[in-house]
Tab-separated table of C-alpha atoms and ligand atoms in Angstrom:
chain	number	residue	atom	x	y	z
A	5	MET	CA	21.568	7.478	17.737
A	6	LYS	CA	22.033	8.864	14.228
A	7	THR	CA	19.358	7.802	11.783
A	8	VAL	CA	19.081	7.731	7.995
A	9	ARG	CA	17.362	11.121	8.237
A	10	ASP	CA	20.715	12.603	9.292
A	11	ILE	CA	22.452	11.489	6.076
A	12	GLY	CA	22.832	14.247	3.517
A	13	ASN	CA	22.745	13.506	-0.178
A	14	LEU	CA	22.333	9.813	-0.916
A	15	LYS	CA	22.623	10.059	-4.704
A	16	ASP	CA	24.998	7.353	-5.982
A	17	LYS	CA	26.131	6.576	-2.426
A	18	LYS	CA	26.978	2.911	-1.969
A	19	VAL	CA	24.923	1.751	0.987
A	20	LEU	CA	25.379	-1.499	2.898
A	21	LEU	CA	21.942	-2.150	4.428
A	22	ARG	CA	21.513	-4.766	7.180
A	23	VAL	CA	17.942	-6.067	6.880
A	24	ASP	CA	16.064	-8.863	8.639
A	25	PHE	CA	14.626	-11.517	6.333
A	26	ASP	CA	14.707	-14.323	8.933
A	27	VAL	CA	11.307	-15.779	8.065
A	28	PRO	CA	9.804	-19.228	8.649
A	29	VAL	CA	9.844	-21.401	5.502
A	30	ASP	CA	7.755	-24.574	4.951
A	31	GLU	CA	8.856	-27.903	3.370
A	32	LYS	CA	7.869	-26.652	-0.077
A	33	GLY	CA	10.139	-23.626	0.253
A	34	GLN	CA	7.256	-21.184	0.748
A	35	ILE	CA	7.669	-18.265	3.145
A	36	GLN	CA	5.074	-18.960	5.849
A	37	GLU	CA	4.936	-15.506	7.448
A	38	PRO	CA	6.238	-12.623	5.289
A	39	PHE	CA	5.705	-9.945	7.963
A	40	ARG	CA	9.421	-9.286	8.537
A	41	VAL	CA	10.193	-8.924	4.807
A	42	LYS	CA	7.288	-6.524	4.286
A	43	LYS	CA	8.560	-4.367	7.136
A	44	GLN	CA	11.828	-3.804	5.178
A	45	LYS	CA	10.157	-2.466	2.032
A	46	GLU	CA	9.792	1.112	3.277
A	47	MET	CA	13.532	1.493	3.975
A	48	LEU	CA	14.572	-0.028	0.653
A	49	ASP	CA	12.141	2.186	-1.283
A	50	TRP	CA	13.303	5.255	0.650
A	51	LEU	CA	16.945	4.645	-0.266
A	52	VAL	CA	16.290	3.726	-3.913
A	53	GLU	CA	14.081	6.822	-4.381
A	54	ARG	CA	16.992	8.954	-3.198
A	55	GLY	CA	19.357	7.382	-5.720
A	56	ALA	CA	21.371	5.236	-3.303
A	57	ARG	CA	22.967	2.019	-4.552
A	58	VAL	CA	21.897	-0.551	-2.005
A	59	VAL	CA	23.356	-3.938	-1.148
A	60	MET	CA	21.373	-5.744	1.536
A	61	ILE	CA	22.829	-8.264	3.970
A	62	ALA	CA	20.713	-10.649	6.042
A	63	HIS	CA	20.684	-14.088	7.606
A	64	ILE	CA	18.142	-16.893	7.407
A	65	SER	CA	17.786	-19.833	9.802
A	66	ALA	CA	14.986	-21.824	8.134
A	67	ALA	CA	16.958	-22.401	4.885
A	68	PRO	CA	20.673	-22.557	4.102
A	69	SER	CA	20.464	-19.920	1.363
A	70	PHE	CA	18.249	-17.138	0.013
A	71	ALA	CA	18.687	-18.455	-3.569
A	72	GLU	CA	15.339	-20.304	-3.749
A	73	LEU	CA	13.492	-17.516	-1.941
A	74	MET	CA	14.490	-14.740	-4.364
A	75	PRO	CA	11.292	-14.880	-6.525
A	76	GLN	CA	9.166	-14.536	-3.362
A	77	LEU	CA	11.359	-11.681	-2.081
A	78	HIS	CA	10.931	-9.863	-5.440
A	79	ILE	CA	7.152	-10.020	-5.056
A	80	LEU	CA	7.129	-9.003	-1.388
A	81	LEU	CA	9.498	-6.077	-1.982
A	82	GLY	CA	7.827	-5.082	-5.239
A	83	ARG	CA	11.027	-4.954	-7.263
A	84	GLU	CA	13.805	-7.014	-8.858
A	85	ILE	CA	16.787	-7.602	-6.600
A	86	ASP	CA	20.175	-8.846	-7.850
A	87	PHE	CA	21.500	-11.887	-5.989
A	88	ILE	CA	25.122	-11.853	-4.805
A	89	LYS	CA	26.413	-15.329	-3.990
A	90	THR	CA	29.468	-14.566	-1.851
A	91	VAL	CA	31.157	-11.627	-0.147
A	92	GLY	CA	33.892	-11.838	-2.804
A	93	ASP	CA	31.309	-11.026	-5.499
A	94	ILE	CA	30.168	-7.714	-3.965
A	95	GLY	CA	32.949	-5.725	-5.690
A	96	ALA	CA	31.929	-6.968	-9.129
A	97	HIS	CA	28.289	-6.156	-8.418
A	98	LEU	CA	29.129	-2.579	-7.395
A	99	GLN	CA	31.133	-2.170	-10.633
A	100	ASN	CA	28.569	-3.626	-13.004
A	101	SER	CA	25.096	-2.990	-11.632
A	102	SER	CA	23.256	-0.193	-9.875
A	103	ASN	CA	20.281	-2.437	-9.021
A	104	PRO	CA	19.526	-3.161	-5.392
A	105	ALA	CA	21.013	-6.506	-4.408
A	106	LEU	CA	20.988	-9.077	-1.634
A	107	LEU	CA	24.072	-10.959	-0.463
A	108	ASP	CA	23.320	-14.603	0.336
A	109	ASN	CA	22.862	-15.706	3.962
A	110	VAL	CA	25.535	-13.766	5.837
A	111	ARG	CA	25.819	-16.576	8.429
A	112	GLN	CA	27.410	-18.796	5.769
A	113	ASN	CA	30.567	-16.889	6.734
A	114	ALA	CA	32.256	-18.127	9.921
A	115	GLY	CA	33.327	-14.574	10.813
A	116	GLU	CA	29.727	-13.330	11.106
A	117	GLU	CA	28.693	-14.923	14.389
A	118	LYS	CA	32.235	-14.459	15.793
A	119	ASN	CA	31.955	-10.713	15.182
A	120	GLU	CA	35.303	-10.839	13.353
A	121	ASP	CA	36.866	-7.543	12.269
A	122	LYS	CA	38.436	-9.291	9.290
A	123	PHE	CA	35.046	-10.368	7.965
A	124	ALA	CA	33.495	-6.979	8.744
A	125	LYS	CA	36.275	-5.361	6.651
A	126	GLN	CA	35.385	-7.621	3.728
A	127	LEU	CA	31.743	-6.589	4.070
A	128	ALA	CA	32.541	-2.881	4.328
A	129	SER	CA	34.851	-2.797	1.316
A	130	GLY	CA	33.580	-0.494	-1.456
A	131	PHE	CA	30.734	1.087	0.593
A	132	ASN	CA	30.246	4.677	1.743
A	133	ILE	CA	27.589	4.117	4.403
A	134	TYR	CA	26.246	1.368	6.678
A	135	ILE	CA	22.587	1.316	7.760
A	136	ASN	CA	21.201	-1.089	10.348
A	137	ASN	CA	17.495	-1.735	9.761
A	138	ALA	CA	17.448	-5.183	11.411
A	139	PHE	CA	16.082	-4.601	14.921
A	140	ALA	CA	15.596	-8.367	15.372
A	141	VAL	CA	19.380	-8.955	15.411
A	142	CYS	CA	20.369	-5.890	17.466
A	143	HIS	CA	20.742	-8.090	20.568
A	144	ARG	CA	23.519	-10.026	18.799
A	145	GLU	CA	27.206	-9.223	18.756
A	146	HIS	CA	27.654	-10.248	15.123
A	147	ALA	CA	29.915	-8.766	12.452
A	148	SER	CA	27.058	-7.445	10.271
A	149	VAL	CA	25.490	-5.598	13.211
A	150	SER	CA	28.378	-4.826	15.566
A	151	ALA	CA	31.949	-4.911	14.124
A	152	ILE	CA	30.818	-3.337	10.841
A	153	ALA	CA	29.659	-0.124	12.539
A	154	LYS	CA	33.252	0.777	13.479
A	155	LEU	CA	34.305	0.700	9.839
A	156	LEU	CA	31.747	2.885	8.045
A	157	PRO	CA	29.663	5.956	8.915
A	158	SER	CA	26.721	4.144	10.518
A	159	TYR	CA	23.051	4.975	10.925
A	160	ALA	CA	19.862	3.444	12.276
A	161	GLY	CA	17.307	2.636	9.597
A	162	LEU	CA	13.661	3.709	9.698
A	163	LEU	CA	12.492	0.428	11.243
A	164	VAL	CA	15.167	0.383	13.962
A	165	GLU	CA	14.252	3.981	14.778
A	166	GLU	CA	10.545	3.054	14.974
A	167	GLU	CA	11.121	-0.066	17.132
A	168	VAL	CA	13.284	1.846	19.604
A	169	LYS	CA	10.701	4.619	19.808
A	170	GLN	CA	7.718	2.269	20.246
A	171	LEU	CA	9.369	-0.127	22.696
A	172	GLY	CA	10.936	2.832	24.490
A	173	THR	CA	7.449	4.002	25.447
A	174	VAL	CA	6.864	0.644	27.165
A	175	LEU	CA	9.782	1.398	29.491
A	176	ASP	CA	9.013	5.106	29.908
A	177	ALA	CA	5.211	5.324	30.206
A	178	PRO	CA	3.782	5.563	33.740
A	179	ALA	CA	2.734	2.291	35.388
A	180	GLU	CA	-0.879	3.403	35.680
A	181	GLY	CA	-3.003	1.733	33.022
A	182	LYS	CA	-0.075	-0.292	31.661
A	183	VAL	CA	-0.761	-4.028	31.370
A	184	ILE	CA	1.926	-6.530	30.357
A	185	ILE	CA	0.938	-10.015	29.174
A	186	ILE	CA	3.664	-12.653	29.146
A	187	GLY	CA	3.147	-16.219	27.971
A	188	GLY	CA	4.836	-18.807	25.792
A	189	ALA	CA	7.836	-20.937	26.634
A	190	LYS	CA	11.530	-19.911	26.822
A	191	ALA	CA	11.089	-18.583	30.364
A	192	GLU	CA	14.768	-17.627	30.611
A	193	SER	CA	14.120	-14.834	28.099
A	194	LYS	CA	10.761	-13.803	29.595
A	195	VAL	CA	11.434	-13.670	33.343
A	196	PRO	CA	14.015	-10.834	32.969
A	197	VAL	CA	11.277	-8.809	31.232
A	198	ILE	CA	8.889	-9.455	34.138
A	199	LYS	CA	11.591	-8.447	36.631
A	200	ASN	CA	12.386	-5.239	34.745
A	201	LEU	CA	8.766	-4.205	34.197
A	202	ILE	CA	7.028	-5.228	37.428
A	203	ASP	CA	7.575	-1.789	38.990
A	204	LYS	CA	6.625	-0.097	35.718
A	205	ALA	CA	3.282	-1.823	35.186
A	206	GLU	CA	-0.135	-1.935	36.793
A	207	LYS	CA	-0.529	-5.655	36.131
A	208	ILE	CA	1.493	-8.467	34.571
A	209	LEU	CA	-0.773	-11.280	33.339
A	210	LEU	CA	0.882	-14.674	32.889
A	211	GLY	CA	0.185	-17.644	30.647
A	212	GLY	CA	1.985	-20.560	29.003
A	213	VAL	CA	5.008	-22.291	30.468
A	214	VAL	CA	6.095	-19.076	32.217
A	215	ALA	CA	2.882	-19.250	34.272
A	216	ASN	CA	3.507	-22.950	34.935
A	217	ASP	CA	6.915	-22.087	36.407
A	218	VAL	CA	5.402	-19.483	38.715
A	219	LEU	CA	2.605	-21.839	39.847
A	220	LYS	CA	5.118	-24.598	40.502
A	221	GLU	CA	7.231	-22.288	42.685
A	222	LYS	CA	4.088	-21.233	44.529
A	223	GLY	CA	3.685	-24.878	45.460
A	224	GLN	CA	0.931	-25.960	43.080
A	225	ASP	CA	0.872	-29.585	41.825
A	226	MET	CA	1.651	-29.266	38.115
A	227	GLY	CA	1.011	-32.910	37.148
A	228	SER	CA	2.838	-33.608	33.862
A	229	SER	CA	2.712	-29.965	32.695
A	230	VAL	CA	5.709	-28.491	30.901
A	231	VAL	CA	7.804	-26.596	33.465
A	232	ASP	CA	11.389	-25.394	33.467
A	233	ALA	CA	13.741	-27.530	35.557
A	234	ASP	CA	15.538	-24.381	36.752
A	235	SER	CA	12.390	-22.382	37.552
A	236	ARG	CA	13.588	-21.614	41.105
A	237	GLU	CA	16.831	-19.973	39.900
A	238	LEU	CA	14.967	-18.223	37.064
A	239	LEU	CA	12.401	-16.661	39.372
A	240	ALA	CA	14.804	-15.825	42.218
A	241	GLY	CA	14.424	-12.201	43.278
A	242	LEU	CA	10.858	-11.893	42.055
A	243	ASP	CA	8.109	-11.639	44.696
A	244	LEU	CA	5.643	-14.262	43.452
A	245	ASN	CA	2.974	-12.900	45.814
A	246	ASP	CA	3.204	-9.368	44.402
A	247	PRO	CA	-0.446	-8.457	43.708
A	248	ARG	CA	0.591	-6.950	40.348
A	249	LEU	CA	1.770	-10.379	39.158
A	250	VAL	CA	-1.274	-12.406	38.078
A	251	ALA	CA	-1.064	-16.159	37.430
A	252	PRO	CA	-3.936	-18.178	35.919
A	253	LYS	CA	-6.415	-19.619	38.426
A	254	ASP	CA	-8.082	-22.266	36.242
A	255	PHE	CA	-6.933	-24.256	33.245
A	256	ILE	CA	-7.654	-26.488	30.292
A	257	VAL	CA	-6.011	-29.774	31.246
A	258	PHE	CA	-5.416	-32.749	28.965
A	259	ASP	CA	-3.361	-35.831	29.698
A	260	ASN	CA	-2.572	-34.373	33.140
A	261	LYS	CA	-0.981	-31.332	31.461
A	262	ILE	CA	-2.016	-27.682	31.717
A	263	LEU	CA	-2.341	-26.628	28.064
A	264	ASP	CA	-4.386	-23.409	28.142
A	265	ILE	CA	-5.885	-20.896	30.543
A	266	GLY	CA	-9.418	-21.660	31.778
A	267	ASP	CA	-12.693	-19.708	31.460
A	268	GLY	CA	-12.418	-17.935	34.824
A	269	THR	CA	-8.883	-16.764	34.043
A	270	MET	CA	-10.003	-15.643	30.579
A	271	ARG	CA	-12.756	-13.529	32.149
A	272	GLU	CA	-10.354	-12.033	34.681
A	273	TYR	CA	-7.796	-11.193	31.948
A	274	MET	CA	-10.506	-9.705	29.704
A	275	ASP	CA	-11.557	-7.451	32.558
A	276	VAL	CA	-7.985	-6.221	33.209
A	277	ILE	CA	-7.280	-5.737	29.468
A	278	GLY	CA	-10.561	-3.864	29.013
A	279	LYS	CA	-9.503	-1.223	31.556
A	280	ALA	CA	-5.934	-0.801	30.274
A	281	LYS	CA	-4.547	2.248	28.482
A	282	MET	CA	-1.494	0.465	27.130
A	283	ILE	CA	-0.977	-3.241	26.561
A	284	ILE	CA	2.224	-5.116	25.757
A	285	TRP	CA	1.898	-8.776	24.851
A	286	ASN	CA	4.421	-11.513	24.138
A	287	GLY	CA	3.849	-15.255	24.238
A	288	PRO	CA	0.769	-17.450	23.603
A	289	MET	CA	-1.433	-18.371	26.588
A	290	GLY	CA	-1.377	-22.069	25.708
A	291	LEU	CA	-0.370	-24.743	23.230
A	292	PHE	CA	-2.056	-22.730	20.456
A	293	GLU	CA	-0.735	-24.915	17.591
A	294	ASN	CA	-3.482	-27.368	18.603
A	295	LYS	CA	-6.939	-25.801	18.073
A	296	ALA	CA	-8.221	-27.371	21.275
A	297	PHE	CA	-5.766	-25.234	23.283
A	298	ALA	CA	-5.809	-22.029	21.202
A	299	ARG	CA	-8.814	-20.341	22.761
A	300	GLY	CA	-7.041	-18.446	25.554
A	301	THR	CA	-4.613	-16.928	23.042
A	302	GLN	CA	-7.410	-16.024	20.634
A	303	VAL	CA	-9.547	-14.413	23.359
A	304	VAL	CA	-6.582	-12.370	24.609
A	305	ALA	CA	-5.811	-11.212	21.037
A	306	GLU	CA	-9.424	-10.216	20.331
A	307	THR	CA	-9.842	-8.477	23.678
A	308	ILE	CA	-6.681	-6.411	23.114
A	309	VAL	CA	-7.648	-5.207	19.625
A	310	ASN	CA	-11.200	-4.386	20.785
A	311	SER	CA	-10.036	-2.577	23.933
A	312	GLY	CA	-9.106	0.662	22.215
A	313	ALA	CA	-5.861	0.737	24.242
A	314	ARG	CA	-2.497	1.316	22.616
A	315	SER	CA	-1.194	-2.183	21.929
A	316	ILE	CA	2.269	-3.510	21.227
A	317	ILE	CA	2.918	-7.173	20.501
A	318	GLY	CA	5.891	-9.262	19.427
A	319	GLY	CA	7.322	-12.779	19.295
A	320	GLY	CA	7.486	-15.275	16.440
A	321	ASP	CA	4.841	-17.577	17.883
A	322	THR	CA	2.634	-14.738	19.059
A	323	ILE	CA	2.589	-13.348	15.510
A	324	ALA	CA	2.019	-16.855	14.104
A	325	ALA	CA	-0.984	-17.215	16.432
A	326	VAL	CA	-2.693	-13.900	15.616
A	327	SER	CA	-1.849	-13.586	11.918
A	328	PRO	CA	-4.313	-16.318	10.762
A	329	LEU	CA	-7.038	-14.584	12.802
A	330	GLY	CA	-6.586	-11.539	10.551
A	331	LEU	CA	-5.725	-9.389	13.552
A	332	LEU	CA	-2.095	-8.430	12.867
A	333	GLU	CA	-2.957	-5.018	11.384
A	334	LYS	CA	-5.233	-4.198	14.300
A	335	PHE	CA	-2.499	-3.793	16.913
A	336	SER	CA	-0.926	-0.342	17.291
A	337	PHE	CA	2.542	-1.784	16.748
A	338	VAL	CA	3.848	-5.266	15.940
A	339	SER	CA	7.527	-5.626	16.759
A	340	THR	CA	9.754	-7.554	14.363
A	341	GLY	CA	11.933	-8.196	17.400
A	342	GLY	CA	11.160	-11.590	18.970
A	343	SER	CA	14.180	-12.199	21.216
A	344	ALA	CA	15.512	-8.698	20.522
A	345	MET	CA	12.265	-7.192	21.810
A	346	LEU	CA	12.562	-9.209	25.034
A	347	VAL	CA	16.199	-8.190	25.541
A	348	PHE	CA	15.226	-4.548	24.992
A	349	LEU	CA	12.252	-4.765	27.393
A	350	ALA	CA	14.435	-6.506	29.984
A	351	GLY	CA	16.681	-3.443	29.881
A	352	GLN	CA	19.656	-5.527	28.803
A	353	LYS	CA	22.550	-4.668	26.487
A	354	MET	CA	21.792	-4.346	22.765
A	355	PRO	CA	25.182	-4.483	20.965
A	356	GLY	CA	23.661	-3.521	17.609
A	357	LEU	CA	22.172	-0.324	19.052
A	358	GLU	CA	25.278	0.475	21.111
A	359	ALA	CA	27.359	0.231	17.940
A	360	LEU	CA	25.240	3.001	16.402
A	361	ASN	CA	25.721	5.365	19.349
B	24	LIG	P1	7.055	-16.219	21.145
B	24	LIG	O1	7.737	-16.829	19.947
B	24	LIG	O2	5.798	-15.492	20.777
B	24	LIG	O3	7.999	-15.391	21.986
B	24	LIG	P2	7.486	-18.596	22.716
B	24	LIG	O4	8.427	-19.123	21.696
B	24	LIG	O5	8.052	-18.159	24.009
B	24	LIG	O6	6.572	-17.431	22.098
B	24	LIG	O7	6.405	-19.705	23.124
B	24	LIG	C1	5.559	-20.297	22.203
B	24	LIG	C2	5.409	-21.759	22.498
B	24	LIG	O8	4.963	-21.976	23.819
B	24	LIG	C3	4.407	-22.387	21.574
B	24	LIG	O9	5.033	-23.430	20.849
B	24	LIG	C4	3.348	-22.937	22.531
B	24	LIG	O10	2.804	-24.174	22.128
B	24	LIG	C5	4.126	-23.110	23.805
B	24	LIG	N1	3.243	-23.183	24.972
B	24	LIG	C6	2.439	-22.207	25.452
B	24	LIG	N2	1.747	-22.648	26.520
B	24	LIG	C7	2.113	-23.929	26.733
B	24	LIG	C8	1.770	-24.924	27.693
B	24	LIG	N3	0.871	-24.690	28.659
B	24	LIG	N4	2.376	-26.131	27.605
B	24	LIG	C9	3.270	-26.371	26.631
B	24	LIG	N5	3.641	-25.486	25.692
B	24	LIG	C10	3.081	-24.271	25.736
B	25	LIG	MG1	8.916	-18.588	19.727
């Protein structure tokens, strides 16, 4: 994979930079968790310092447009950014301004999610170089990550390079001392990670709905707990009695629902985490949005950062759970990936990375 470090002189080069600004936004239009935007600053600064003329493209799901978010983006990125309303306005921007700019929500264009060559050509027009710095969308076959890379000399950005390196060590490091913690919901994206990593880990500790699914298939009465209807198909091929796969043994139950791991499980997990050399964590242990069921997640977070082990975490809700605890900076690496991280760790196809090879 070629990276931005392989590009020669960037002075006055017109660079199309795919970034990831897909942040949660509250009812008042405030960015709730700016982590992903902050992680783009280094790449933008790097390019601007070298004299490149940068137009950024990104999508956002929590709002229809970036227009109202621009003042917050200026502050987070530490500089003024021109706003380009439509793809048709990029040409005029490149003629009239050398300021960095952001094109509005790229998913406003129907061709984006269809990976259309025609739309990719529109995007590429007028640029010398394409850089993908949006690891979180590299699992998508979209025009601004996939089709575009056939049209311009294409490079991985600093963040994509870093994510691939960090998450690559999760796949490559020896199983000894490697502990994987998987919780949260969305079991269909988590079980493939468990299947891919079970032979590459010392222990896999489970929590959340993923643990519920495993307990249900092991024959436990789950009461009214949230479980996946297709848990049998999801878990097919995985030996649920594998001693490396650890399900919770006691729980916090409310309204006949399992909503957090219990004290005994917490102690067991703390013991395993305390002995680990490398820890990878995705997915809260319980319904952490409610304080009464947030303790398992908090204890796991604190135990990881105090363990001294190399720690890698990711996932929108996982980050949302640990950020208010002031712990985000204490992990060795926080992936911007979410779903992309899970696809990578499951060893599945990443069209955005393949396009750069
Ligand atoms: P991430 O975004 O970190 O990958 P997920 O989206 O997979 O995490 O899962 C987070 C969600 O899982 C949270 O909304 C949380 O409330 C929910 N959850 C975790 N444990 C339980 C449980 N026992 N019952 C119901 N929901 C749960
Ligand atoms: Mg989530």
